[in-house]
mmCIF file with all atom_site columns, C-alpha atoms in Angstrom:
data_model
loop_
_atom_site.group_PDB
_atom_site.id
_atom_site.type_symbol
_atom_site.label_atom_id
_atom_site.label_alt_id
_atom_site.label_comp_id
_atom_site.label_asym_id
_atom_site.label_entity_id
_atom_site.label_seq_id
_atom_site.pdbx_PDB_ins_code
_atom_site.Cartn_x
_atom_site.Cartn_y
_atom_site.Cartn_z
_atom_site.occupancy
_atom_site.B_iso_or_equiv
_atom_site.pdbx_formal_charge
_atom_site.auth_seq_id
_atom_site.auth_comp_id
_atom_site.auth_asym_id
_atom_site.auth_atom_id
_atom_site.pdbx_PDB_model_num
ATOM 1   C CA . UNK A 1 1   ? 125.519 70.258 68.903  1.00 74.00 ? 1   UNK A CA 1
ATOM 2   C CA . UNK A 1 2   ? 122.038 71.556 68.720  1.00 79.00 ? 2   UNK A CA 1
ATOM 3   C CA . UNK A 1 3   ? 120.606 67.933 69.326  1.00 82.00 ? 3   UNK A CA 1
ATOM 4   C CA . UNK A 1 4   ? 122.818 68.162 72.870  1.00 87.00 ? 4   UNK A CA 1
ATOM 5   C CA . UNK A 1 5   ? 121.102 71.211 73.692  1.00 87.00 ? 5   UNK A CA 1
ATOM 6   C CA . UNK A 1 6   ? 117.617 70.035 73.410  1.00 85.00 ? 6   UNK A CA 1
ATOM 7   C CA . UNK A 1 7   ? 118.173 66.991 75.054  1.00 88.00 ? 7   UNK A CA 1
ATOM 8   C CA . UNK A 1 8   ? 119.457 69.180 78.363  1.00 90.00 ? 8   UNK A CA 1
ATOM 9   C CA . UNK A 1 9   ? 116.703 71.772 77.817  1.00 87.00 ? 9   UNK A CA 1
ATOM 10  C CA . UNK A 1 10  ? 114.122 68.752 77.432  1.00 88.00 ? 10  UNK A CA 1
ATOM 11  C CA . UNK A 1 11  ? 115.534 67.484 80.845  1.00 91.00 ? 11  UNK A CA 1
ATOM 12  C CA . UNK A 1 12  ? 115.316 70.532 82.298  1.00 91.00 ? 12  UNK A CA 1
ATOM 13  C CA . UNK A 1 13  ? 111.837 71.115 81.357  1.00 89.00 ? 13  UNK A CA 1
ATOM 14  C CA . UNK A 1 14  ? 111.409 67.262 82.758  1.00 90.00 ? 14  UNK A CA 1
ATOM 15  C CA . UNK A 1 15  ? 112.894 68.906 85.883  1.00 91.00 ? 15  UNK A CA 1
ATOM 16  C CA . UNK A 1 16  ? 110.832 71.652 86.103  1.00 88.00 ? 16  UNK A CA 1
ATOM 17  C CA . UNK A 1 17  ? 107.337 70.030 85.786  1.00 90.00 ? 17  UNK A CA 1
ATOM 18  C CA . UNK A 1 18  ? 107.999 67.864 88.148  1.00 91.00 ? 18  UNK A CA 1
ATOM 19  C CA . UNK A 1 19  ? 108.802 71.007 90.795  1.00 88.00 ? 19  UNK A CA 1
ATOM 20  C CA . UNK A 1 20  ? 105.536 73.051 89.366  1.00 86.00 ? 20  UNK A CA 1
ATOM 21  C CA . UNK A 1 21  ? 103.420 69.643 89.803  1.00 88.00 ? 21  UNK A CA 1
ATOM 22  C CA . UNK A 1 22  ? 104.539 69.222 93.629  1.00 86.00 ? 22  UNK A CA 1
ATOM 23  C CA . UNK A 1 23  ? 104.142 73.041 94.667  1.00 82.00 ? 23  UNK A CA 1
ATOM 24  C CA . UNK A 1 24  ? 101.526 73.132 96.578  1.00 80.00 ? 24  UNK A CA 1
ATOM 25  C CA . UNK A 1 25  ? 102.033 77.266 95.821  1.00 79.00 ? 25  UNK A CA 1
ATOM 26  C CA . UNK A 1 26  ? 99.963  78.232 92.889  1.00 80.00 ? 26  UNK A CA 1
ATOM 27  C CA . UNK A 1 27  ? 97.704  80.030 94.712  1.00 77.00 ? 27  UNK A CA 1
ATOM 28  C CA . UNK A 1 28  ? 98.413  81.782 97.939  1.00 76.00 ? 28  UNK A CA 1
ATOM 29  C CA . UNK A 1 29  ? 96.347  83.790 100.541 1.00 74.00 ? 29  UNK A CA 1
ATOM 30  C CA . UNK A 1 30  ? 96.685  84.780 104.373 1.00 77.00 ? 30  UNK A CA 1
ATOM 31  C CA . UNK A 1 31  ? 97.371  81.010 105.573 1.00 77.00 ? 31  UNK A CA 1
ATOM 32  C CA . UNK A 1 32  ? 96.330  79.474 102.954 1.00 77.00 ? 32  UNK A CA 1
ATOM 33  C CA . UNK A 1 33  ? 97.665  78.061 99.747  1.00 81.00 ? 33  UNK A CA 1
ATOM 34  C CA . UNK A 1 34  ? 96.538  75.657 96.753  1.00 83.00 ? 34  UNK A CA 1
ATOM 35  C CA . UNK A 1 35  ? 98.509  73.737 94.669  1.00 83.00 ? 35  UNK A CA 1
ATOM 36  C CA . UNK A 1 36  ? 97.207  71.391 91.673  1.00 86.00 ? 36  UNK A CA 1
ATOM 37  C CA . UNK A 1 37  ? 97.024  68.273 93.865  1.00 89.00 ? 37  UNK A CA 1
ATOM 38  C CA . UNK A 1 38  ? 96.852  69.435 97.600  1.00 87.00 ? 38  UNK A CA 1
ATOM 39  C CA . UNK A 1 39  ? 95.889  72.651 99.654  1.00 82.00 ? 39  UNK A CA 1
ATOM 40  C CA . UNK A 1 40  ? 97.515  74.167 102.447 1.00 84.00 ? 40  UNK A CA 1
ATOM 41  C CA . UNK A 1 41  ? 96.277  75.412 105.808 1.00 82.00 ? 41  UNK A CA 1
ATOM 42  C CA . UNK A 1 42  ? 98.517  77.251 107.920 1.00 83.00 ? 42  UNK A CA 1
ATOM 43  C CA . UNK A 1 43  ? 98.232  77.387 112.021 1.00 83.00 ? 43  UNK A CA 1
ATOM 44  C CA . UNK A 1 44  ? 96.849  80.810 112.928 1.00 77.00 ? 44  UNK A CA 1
ATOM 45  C CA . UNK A 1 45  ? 95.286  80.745 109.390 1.00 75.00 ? 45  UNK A CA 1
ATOM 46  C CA . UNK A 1 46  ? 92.257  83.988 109.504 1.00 73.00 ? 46  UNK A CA 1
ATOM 47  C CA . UNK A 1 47  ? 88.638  82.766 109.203 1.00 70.00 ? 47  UNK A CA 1
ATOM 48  C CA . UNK A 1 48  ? 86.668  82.467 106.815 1.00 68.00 ? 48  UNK A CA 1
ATOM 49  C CA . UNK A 1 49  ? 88.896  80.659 104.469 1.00 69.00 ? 49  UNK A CA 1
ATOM 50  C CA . UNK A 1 50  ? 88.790  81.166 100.715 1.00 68.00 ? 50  UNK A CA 1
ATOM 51  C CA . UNK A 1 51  ? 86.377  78.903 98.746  1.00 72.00 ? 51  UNK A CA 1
ATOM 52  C CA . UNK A 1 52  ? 84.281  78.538 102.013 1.00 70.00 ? 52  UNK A CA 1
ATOM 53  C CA . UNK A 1 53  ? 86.923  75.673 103.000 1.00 73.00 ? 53  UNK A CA 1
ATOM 54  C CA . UNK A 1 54  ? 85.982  74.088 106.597 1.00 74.00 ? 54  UNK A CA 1
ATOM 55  C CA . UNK A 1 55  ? 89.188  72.589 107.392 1.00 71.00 ? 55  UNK A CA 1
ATOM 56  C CA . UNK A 1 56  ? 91.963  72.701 110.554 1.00 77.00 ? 56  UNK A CA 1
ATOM 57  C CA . UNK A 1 57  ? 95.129  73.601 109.810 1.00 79.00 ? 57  UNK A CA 1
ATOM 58  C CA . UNK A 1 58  ? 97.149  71.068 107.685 1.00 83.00 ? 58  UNK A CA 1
ATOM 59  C CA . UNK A 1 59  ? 97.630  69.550 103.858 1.00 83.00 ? 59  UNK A CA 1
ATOM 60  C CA . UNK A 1 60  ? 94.513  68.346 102.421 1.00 85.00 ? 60  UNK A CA 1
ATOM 61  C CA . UNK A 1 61  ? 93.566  67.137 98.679  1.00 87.00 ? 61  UNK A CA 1
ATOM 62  C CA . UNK A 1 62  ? 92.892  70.046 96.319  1.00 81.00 ? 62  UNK A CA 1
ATOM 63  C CA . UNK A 1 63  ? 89.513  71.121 96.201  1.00 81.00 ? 63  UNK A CA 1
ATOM 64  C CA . UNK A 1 64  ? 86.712  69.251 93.366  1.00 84.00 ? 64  UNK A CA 1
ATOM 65  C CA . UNK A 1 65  ? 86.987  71.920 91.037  1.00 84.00 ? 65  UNK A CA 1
ATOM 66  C CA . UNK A 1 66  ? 87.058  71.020 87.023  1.00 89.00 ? 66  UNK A CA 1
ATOM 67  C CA . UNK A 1 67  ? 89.710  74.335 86.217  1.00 88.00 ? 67  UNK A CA 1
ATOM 68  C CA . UNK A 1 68  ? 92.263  72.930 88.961  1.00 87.00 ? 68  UNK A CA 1
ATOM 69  C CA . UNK A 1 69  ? 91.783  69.027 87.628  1.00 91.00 ? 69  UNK A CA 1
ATOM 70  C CA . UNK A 1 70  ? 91.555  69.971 84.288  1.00 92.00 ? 70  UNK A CA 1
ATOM 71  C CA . UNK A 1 71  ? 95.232  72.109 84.739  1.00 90.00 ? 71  UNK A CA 1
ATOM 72  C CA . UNK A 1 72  ? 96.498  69.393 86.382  1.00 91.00 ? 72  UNK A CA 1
ATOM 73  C CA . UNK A 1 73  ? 95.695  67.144 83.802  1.00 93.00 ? 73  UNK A CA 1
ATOM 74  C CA . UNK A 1 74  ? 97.451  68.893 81.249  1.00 94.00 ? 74  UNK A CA 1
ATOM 75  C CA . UNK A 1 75  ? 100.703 69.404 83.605  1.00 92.00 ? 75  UNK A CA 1
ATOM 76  C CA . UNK A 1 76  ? 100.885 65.702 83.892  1.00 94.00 ? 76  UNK A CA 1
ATOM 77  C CA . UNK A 1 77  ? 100.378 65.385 79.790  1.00 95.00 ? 77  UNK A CA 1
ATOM 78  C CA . UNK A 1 78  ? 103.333 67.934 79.622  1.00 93.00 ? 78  UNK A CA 1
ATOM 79  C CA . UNK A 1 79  ? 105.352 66.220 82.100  1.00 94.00 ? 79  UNK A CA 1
ATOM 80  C CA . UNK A 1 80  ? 105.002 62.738 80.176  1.00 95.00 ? 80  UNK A CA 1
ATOM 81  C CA . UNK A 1 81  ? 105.102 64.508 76.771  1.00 95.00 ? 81  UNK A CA 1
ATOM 82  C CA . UNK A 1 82  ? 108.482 66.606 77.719  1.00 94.00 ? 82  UNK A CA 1
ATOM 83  C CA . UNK A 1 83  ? 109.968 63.128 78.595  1.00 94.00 ? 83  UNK A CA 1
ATOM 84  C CA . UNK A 1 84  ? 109.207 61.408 75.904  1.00 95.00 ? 84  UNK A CA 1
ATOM 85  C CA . UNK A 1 85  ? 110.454 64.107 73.805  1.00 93.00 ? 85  UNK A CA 1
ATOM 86  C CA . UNK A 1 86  ? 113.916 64.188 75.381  1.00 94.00 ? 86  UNK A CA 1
ATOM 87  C CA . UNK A 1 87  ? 114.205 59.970 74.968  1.00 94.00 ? 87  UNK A CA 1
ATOM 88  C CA . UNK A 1 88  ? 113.268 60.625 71.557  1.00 94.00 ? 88  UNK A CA 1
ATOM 89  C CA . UNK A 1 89  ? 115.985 63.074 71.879  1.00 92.00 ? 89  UNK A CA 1
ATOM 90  C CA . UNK A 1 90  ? 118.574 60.682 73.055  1.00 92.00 ? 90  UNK A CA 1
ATOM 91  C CA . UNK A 1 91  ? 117.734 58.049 70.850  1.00 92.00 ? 91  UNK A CA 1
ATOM 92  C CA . UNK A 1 92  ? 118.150 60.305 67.974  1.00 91.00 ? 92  UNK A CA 1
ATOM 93  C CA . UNK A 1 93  ? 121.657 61.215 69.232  1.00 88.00 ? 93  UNK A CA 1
ATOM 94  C CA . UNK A 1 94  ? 122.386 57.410 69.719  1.00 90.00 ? 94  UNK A CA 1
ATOM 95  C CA . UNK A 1 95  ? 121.323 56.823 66.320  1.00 88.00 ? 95  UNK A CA 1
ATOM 96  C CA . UNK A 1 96  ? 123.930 55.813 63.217  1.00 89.00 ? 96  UNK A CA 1
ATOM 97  C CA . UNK A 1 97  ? 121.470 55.731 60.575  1.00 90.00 ? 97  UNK A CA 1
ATOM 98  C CA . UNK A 1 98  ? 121.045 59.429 59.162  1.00 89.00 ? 98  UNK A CA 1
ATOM 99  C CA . UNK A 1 99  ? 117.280 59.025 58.118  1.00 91.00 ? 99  UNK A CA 1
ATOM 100 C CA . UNK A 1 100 ? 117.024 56.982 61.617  1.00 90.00 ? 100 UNK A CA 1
ATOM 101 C CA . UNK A 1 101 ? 118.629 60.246 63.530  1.00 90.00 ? 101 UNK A CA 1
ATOM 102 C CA . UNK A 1 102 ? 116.170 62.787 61.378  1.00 91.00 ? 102 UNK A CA 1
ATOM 103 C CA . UNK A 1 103 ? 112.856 60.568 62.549  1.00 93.00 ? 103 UNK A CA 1
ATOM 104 C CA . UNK A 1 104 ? 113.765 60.843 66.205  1.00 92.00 ? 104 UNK A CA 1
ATOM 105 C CA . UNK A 1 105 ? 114.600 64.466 65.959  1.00 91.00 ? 105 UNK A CA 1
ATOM 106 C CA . UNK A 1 106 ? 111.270 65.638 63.596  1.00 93.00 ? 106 UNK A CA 1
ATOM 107 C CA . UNK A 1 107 ? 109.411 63.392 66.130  1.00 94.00 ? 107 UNK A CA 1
ATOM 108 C CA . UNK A 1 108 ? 110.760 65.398 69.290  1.00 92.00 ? 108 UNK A CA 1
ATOM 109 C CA . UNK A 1 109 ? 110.097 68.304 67.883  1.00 92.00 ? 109 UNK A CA 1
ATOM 110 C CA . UNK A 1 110 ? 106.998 67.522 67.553  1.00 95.00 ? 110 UNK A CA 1
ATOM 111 C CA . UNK A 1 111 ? 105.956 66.004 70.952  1.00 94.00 ? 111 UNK A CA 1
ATOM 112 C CA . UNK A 1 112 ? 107.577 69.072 72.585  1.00 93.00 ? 112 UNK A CA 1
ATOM 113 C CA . UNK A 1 113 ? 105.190 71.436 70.509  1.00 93.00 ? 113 UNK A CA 1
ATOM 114 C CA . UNK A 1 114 ? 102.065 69.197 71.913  1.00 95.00 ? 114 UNK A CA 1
ATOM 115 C CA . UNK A 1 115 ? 103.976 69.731 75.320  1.00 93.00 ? 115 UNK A CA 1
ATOM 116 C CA . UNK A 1 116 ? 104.358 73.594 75.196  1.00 91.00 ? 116 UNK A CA 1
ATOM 117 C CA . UNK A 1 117 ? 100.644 73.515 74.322  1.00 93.00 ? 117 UNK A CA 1
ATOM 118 C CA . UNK A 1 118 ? 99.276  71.694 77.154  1.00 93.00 ? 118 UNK A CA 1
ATOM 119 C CA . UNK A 1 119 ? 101.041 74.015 79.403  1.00 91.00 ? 119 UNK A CA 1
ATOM 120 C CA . UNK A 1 120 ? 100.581 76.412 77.960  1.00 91.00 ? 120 UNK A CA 1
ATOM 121 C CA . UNK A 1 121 ? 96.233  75.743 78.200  1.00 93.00 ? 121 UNK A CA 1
ATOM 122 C CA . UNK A 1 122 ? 96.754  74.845 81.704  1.00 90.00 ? 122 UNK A CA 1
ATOM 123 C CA . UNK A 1 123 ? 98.793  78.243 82.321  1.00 86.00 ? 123 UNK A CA 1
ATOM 124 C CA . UNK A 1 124 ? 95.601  80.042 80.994  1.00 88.00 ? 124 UNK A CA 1
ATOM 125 C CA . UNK A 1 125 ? 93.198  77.524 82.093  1.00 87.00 ? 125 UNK A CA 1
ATOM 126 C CA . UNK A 1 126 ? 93.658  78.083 86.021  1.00 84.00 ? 126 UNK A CA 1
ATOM 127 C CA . UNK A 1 127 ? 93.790  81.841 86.470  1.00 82.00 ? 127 UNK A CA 1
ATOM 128 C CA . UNK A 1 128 ? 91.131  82.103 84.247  1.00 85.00 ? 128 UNK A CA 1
ATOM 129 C CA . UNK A 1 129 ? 88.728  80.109 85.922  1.00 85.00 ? 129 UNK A CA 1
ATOM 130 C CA . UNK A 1 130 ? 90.200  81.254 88.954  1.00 80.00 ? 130 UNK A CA 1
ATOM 131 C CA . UNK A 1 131 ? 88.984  84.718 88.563  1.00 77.00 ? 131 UNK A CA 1
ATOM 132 C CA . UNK A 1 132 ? 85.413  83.453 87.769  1.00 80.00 ? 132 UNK A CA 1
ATOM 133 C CA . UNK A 1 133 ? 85.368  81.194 90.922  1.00 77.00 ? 133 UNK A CA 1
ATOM 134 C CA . UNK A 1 134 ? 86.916  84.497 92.626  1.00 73.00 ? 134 UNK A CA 1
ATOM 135 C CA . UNK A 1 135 ? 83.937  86.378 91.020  1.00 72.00 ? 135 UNK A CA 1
ATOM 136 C CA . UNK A 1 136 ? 81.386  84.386 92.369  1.00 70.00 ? 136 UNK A CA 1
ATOM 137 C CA . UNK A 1 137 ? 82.927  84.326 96.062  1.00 65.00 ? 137 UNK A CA 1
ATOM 138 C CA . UNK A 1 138 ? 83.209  88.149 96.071  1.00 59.00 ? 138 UNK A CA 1
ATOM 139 C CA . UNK A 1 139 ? 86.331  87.693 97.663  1.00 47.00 ? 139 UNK A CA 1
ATOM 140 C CA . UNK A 1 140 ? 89.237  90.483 97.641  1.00 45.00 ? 140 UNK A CA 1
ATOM 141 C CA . UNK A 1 141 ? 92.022  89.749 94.583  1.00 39.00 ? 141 UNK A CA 1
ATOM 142 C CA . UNK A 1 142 ? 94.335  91.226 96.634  1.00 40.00 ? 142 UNK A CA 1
ATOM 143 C CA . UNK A 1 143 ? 94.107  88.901 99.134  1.00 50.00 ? 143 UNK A CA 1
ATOM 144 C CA . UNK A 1 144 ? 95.992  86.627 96.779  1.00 51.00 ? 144 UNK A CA 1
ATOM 145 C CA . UNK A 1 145 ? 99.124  85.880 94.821  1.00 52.00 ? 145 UNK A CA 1
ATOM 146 C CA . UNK A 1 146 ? 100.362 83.681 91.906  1.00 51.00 ? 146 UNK A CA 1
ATOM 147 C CA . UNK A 1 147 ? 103.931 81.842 92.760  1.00 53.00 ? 147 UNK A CA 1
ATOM 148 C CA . UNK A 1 148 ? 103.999 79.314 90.253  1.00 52.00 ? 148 UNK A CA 1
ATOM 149 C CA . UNK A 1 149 ? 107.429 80.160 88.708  1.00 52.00 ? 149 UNK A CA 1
ATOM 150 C CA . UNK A 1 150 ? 108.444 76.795 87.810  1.00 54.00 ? 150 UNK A CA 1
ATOM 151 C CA . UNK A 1 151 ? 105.831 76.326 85.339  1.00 56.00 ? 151 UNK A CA 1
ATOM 152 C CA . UNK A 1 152 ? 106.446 79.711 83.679  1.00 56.00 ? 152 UNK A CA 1
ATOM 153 C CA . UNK A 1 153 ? 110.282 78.748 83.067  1.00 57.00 ? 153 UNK A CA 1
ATOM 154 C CA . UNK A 1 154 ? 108.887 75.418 81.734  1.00 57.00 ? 154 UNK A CA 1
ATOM 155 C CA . UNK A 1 155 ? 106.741 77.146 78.918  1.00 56.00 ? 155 UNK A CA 1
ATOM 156 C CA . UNK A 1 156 ? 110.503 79.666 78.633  1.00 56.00 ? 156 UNK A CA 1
ATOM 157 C CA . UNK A 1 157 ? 112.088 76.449 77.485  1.00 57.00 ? 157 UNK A CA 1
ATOM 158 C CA . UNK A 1 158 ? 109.161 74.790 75.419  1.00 59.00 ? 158 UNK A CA 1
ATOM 159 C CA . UNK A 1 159 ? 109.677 77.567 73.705  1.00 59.00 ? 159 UNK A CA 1
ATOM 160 C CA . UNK A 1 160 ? 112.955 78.107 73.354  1.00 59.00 ? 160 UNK A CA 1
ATOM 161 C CA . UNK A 1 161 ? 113.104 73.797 72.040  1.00 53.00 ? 161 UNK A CA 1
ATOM 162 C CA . UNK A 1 162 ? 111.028 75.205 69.278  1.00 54.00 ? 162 UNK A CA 1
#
């Protein structure tokens, strides 16, 4: 029964990275808003944009920054990680052989723990290096807000596989 349940929570963590990798909403400001992969300009958006970004309104590719390739980098690794984890999953549960069945399961386990650790760098990675790049704009924090939900449930059920 407990092999069932980690093959749905290693789906759902599937699930989930895909969502956090698409959001273009880990970052947002007045009209404005970064994701891993693209960032967002609103219509109406107030001047000067963060980052000194010179840019009409529309989706663009995410800014040349090492922090936001870097996290993505690691979201990807956890994406194909948590995948692999859950086929290893299923393949244990398909098993017949008893030693067979205990490989696949000891070998989940531990491609989900490499997982939850790559998100779990790239969860402290960004804001970290955020707030320097923030530093060194001498921009107002409050200007901006973290949405990335999806990736926070993601490390909930990393950690709850474990």
């Amino acid at each position: 029964m407990l092999q069932v349940i980690a093959l749905v929570c290693g789906a759902i963590t599937s699930f989930l990275m895909i969502l956090a990798l698409s959001s273009s909403d880990w970052l947002l400001a007045m009209g404005w808003r970064q994701g891993l992969f693209e960032h967002c300009i609103e219509k109406g958006a107030p001047t000067p944009l963060p980052f000194k970004v010179e840019a009409d309104y529309g989706c663009y590719p995410a800014r040349n920054e090492p922090y936001i390739m870097g996290a993505a980098g690691l979201c990807v690794i956890c994406l194909l990680l948590s995948c692999l984890a859950t086929i290893l999953t299923g393949l244990g549960l398909h098993a017949t052989d008893t030693s067979a069945k205990t490989r696949y399961y000891r070998a989940a386990v531990w491609v989900m723990t490499l997982a939850l650790v790559a998100v779990l760098v790239a969860l402290i990675l960004y804001p970290v290096f955020f707030a320097q790049e923030l530093e060194l704009e001498k921009k107002d924090s409050a200007r901006f807000s973290w949405r990335n939900k999806s990736s926070f449930y993601v490390y909930k059920f990393n950690l709850a596989l474990l």
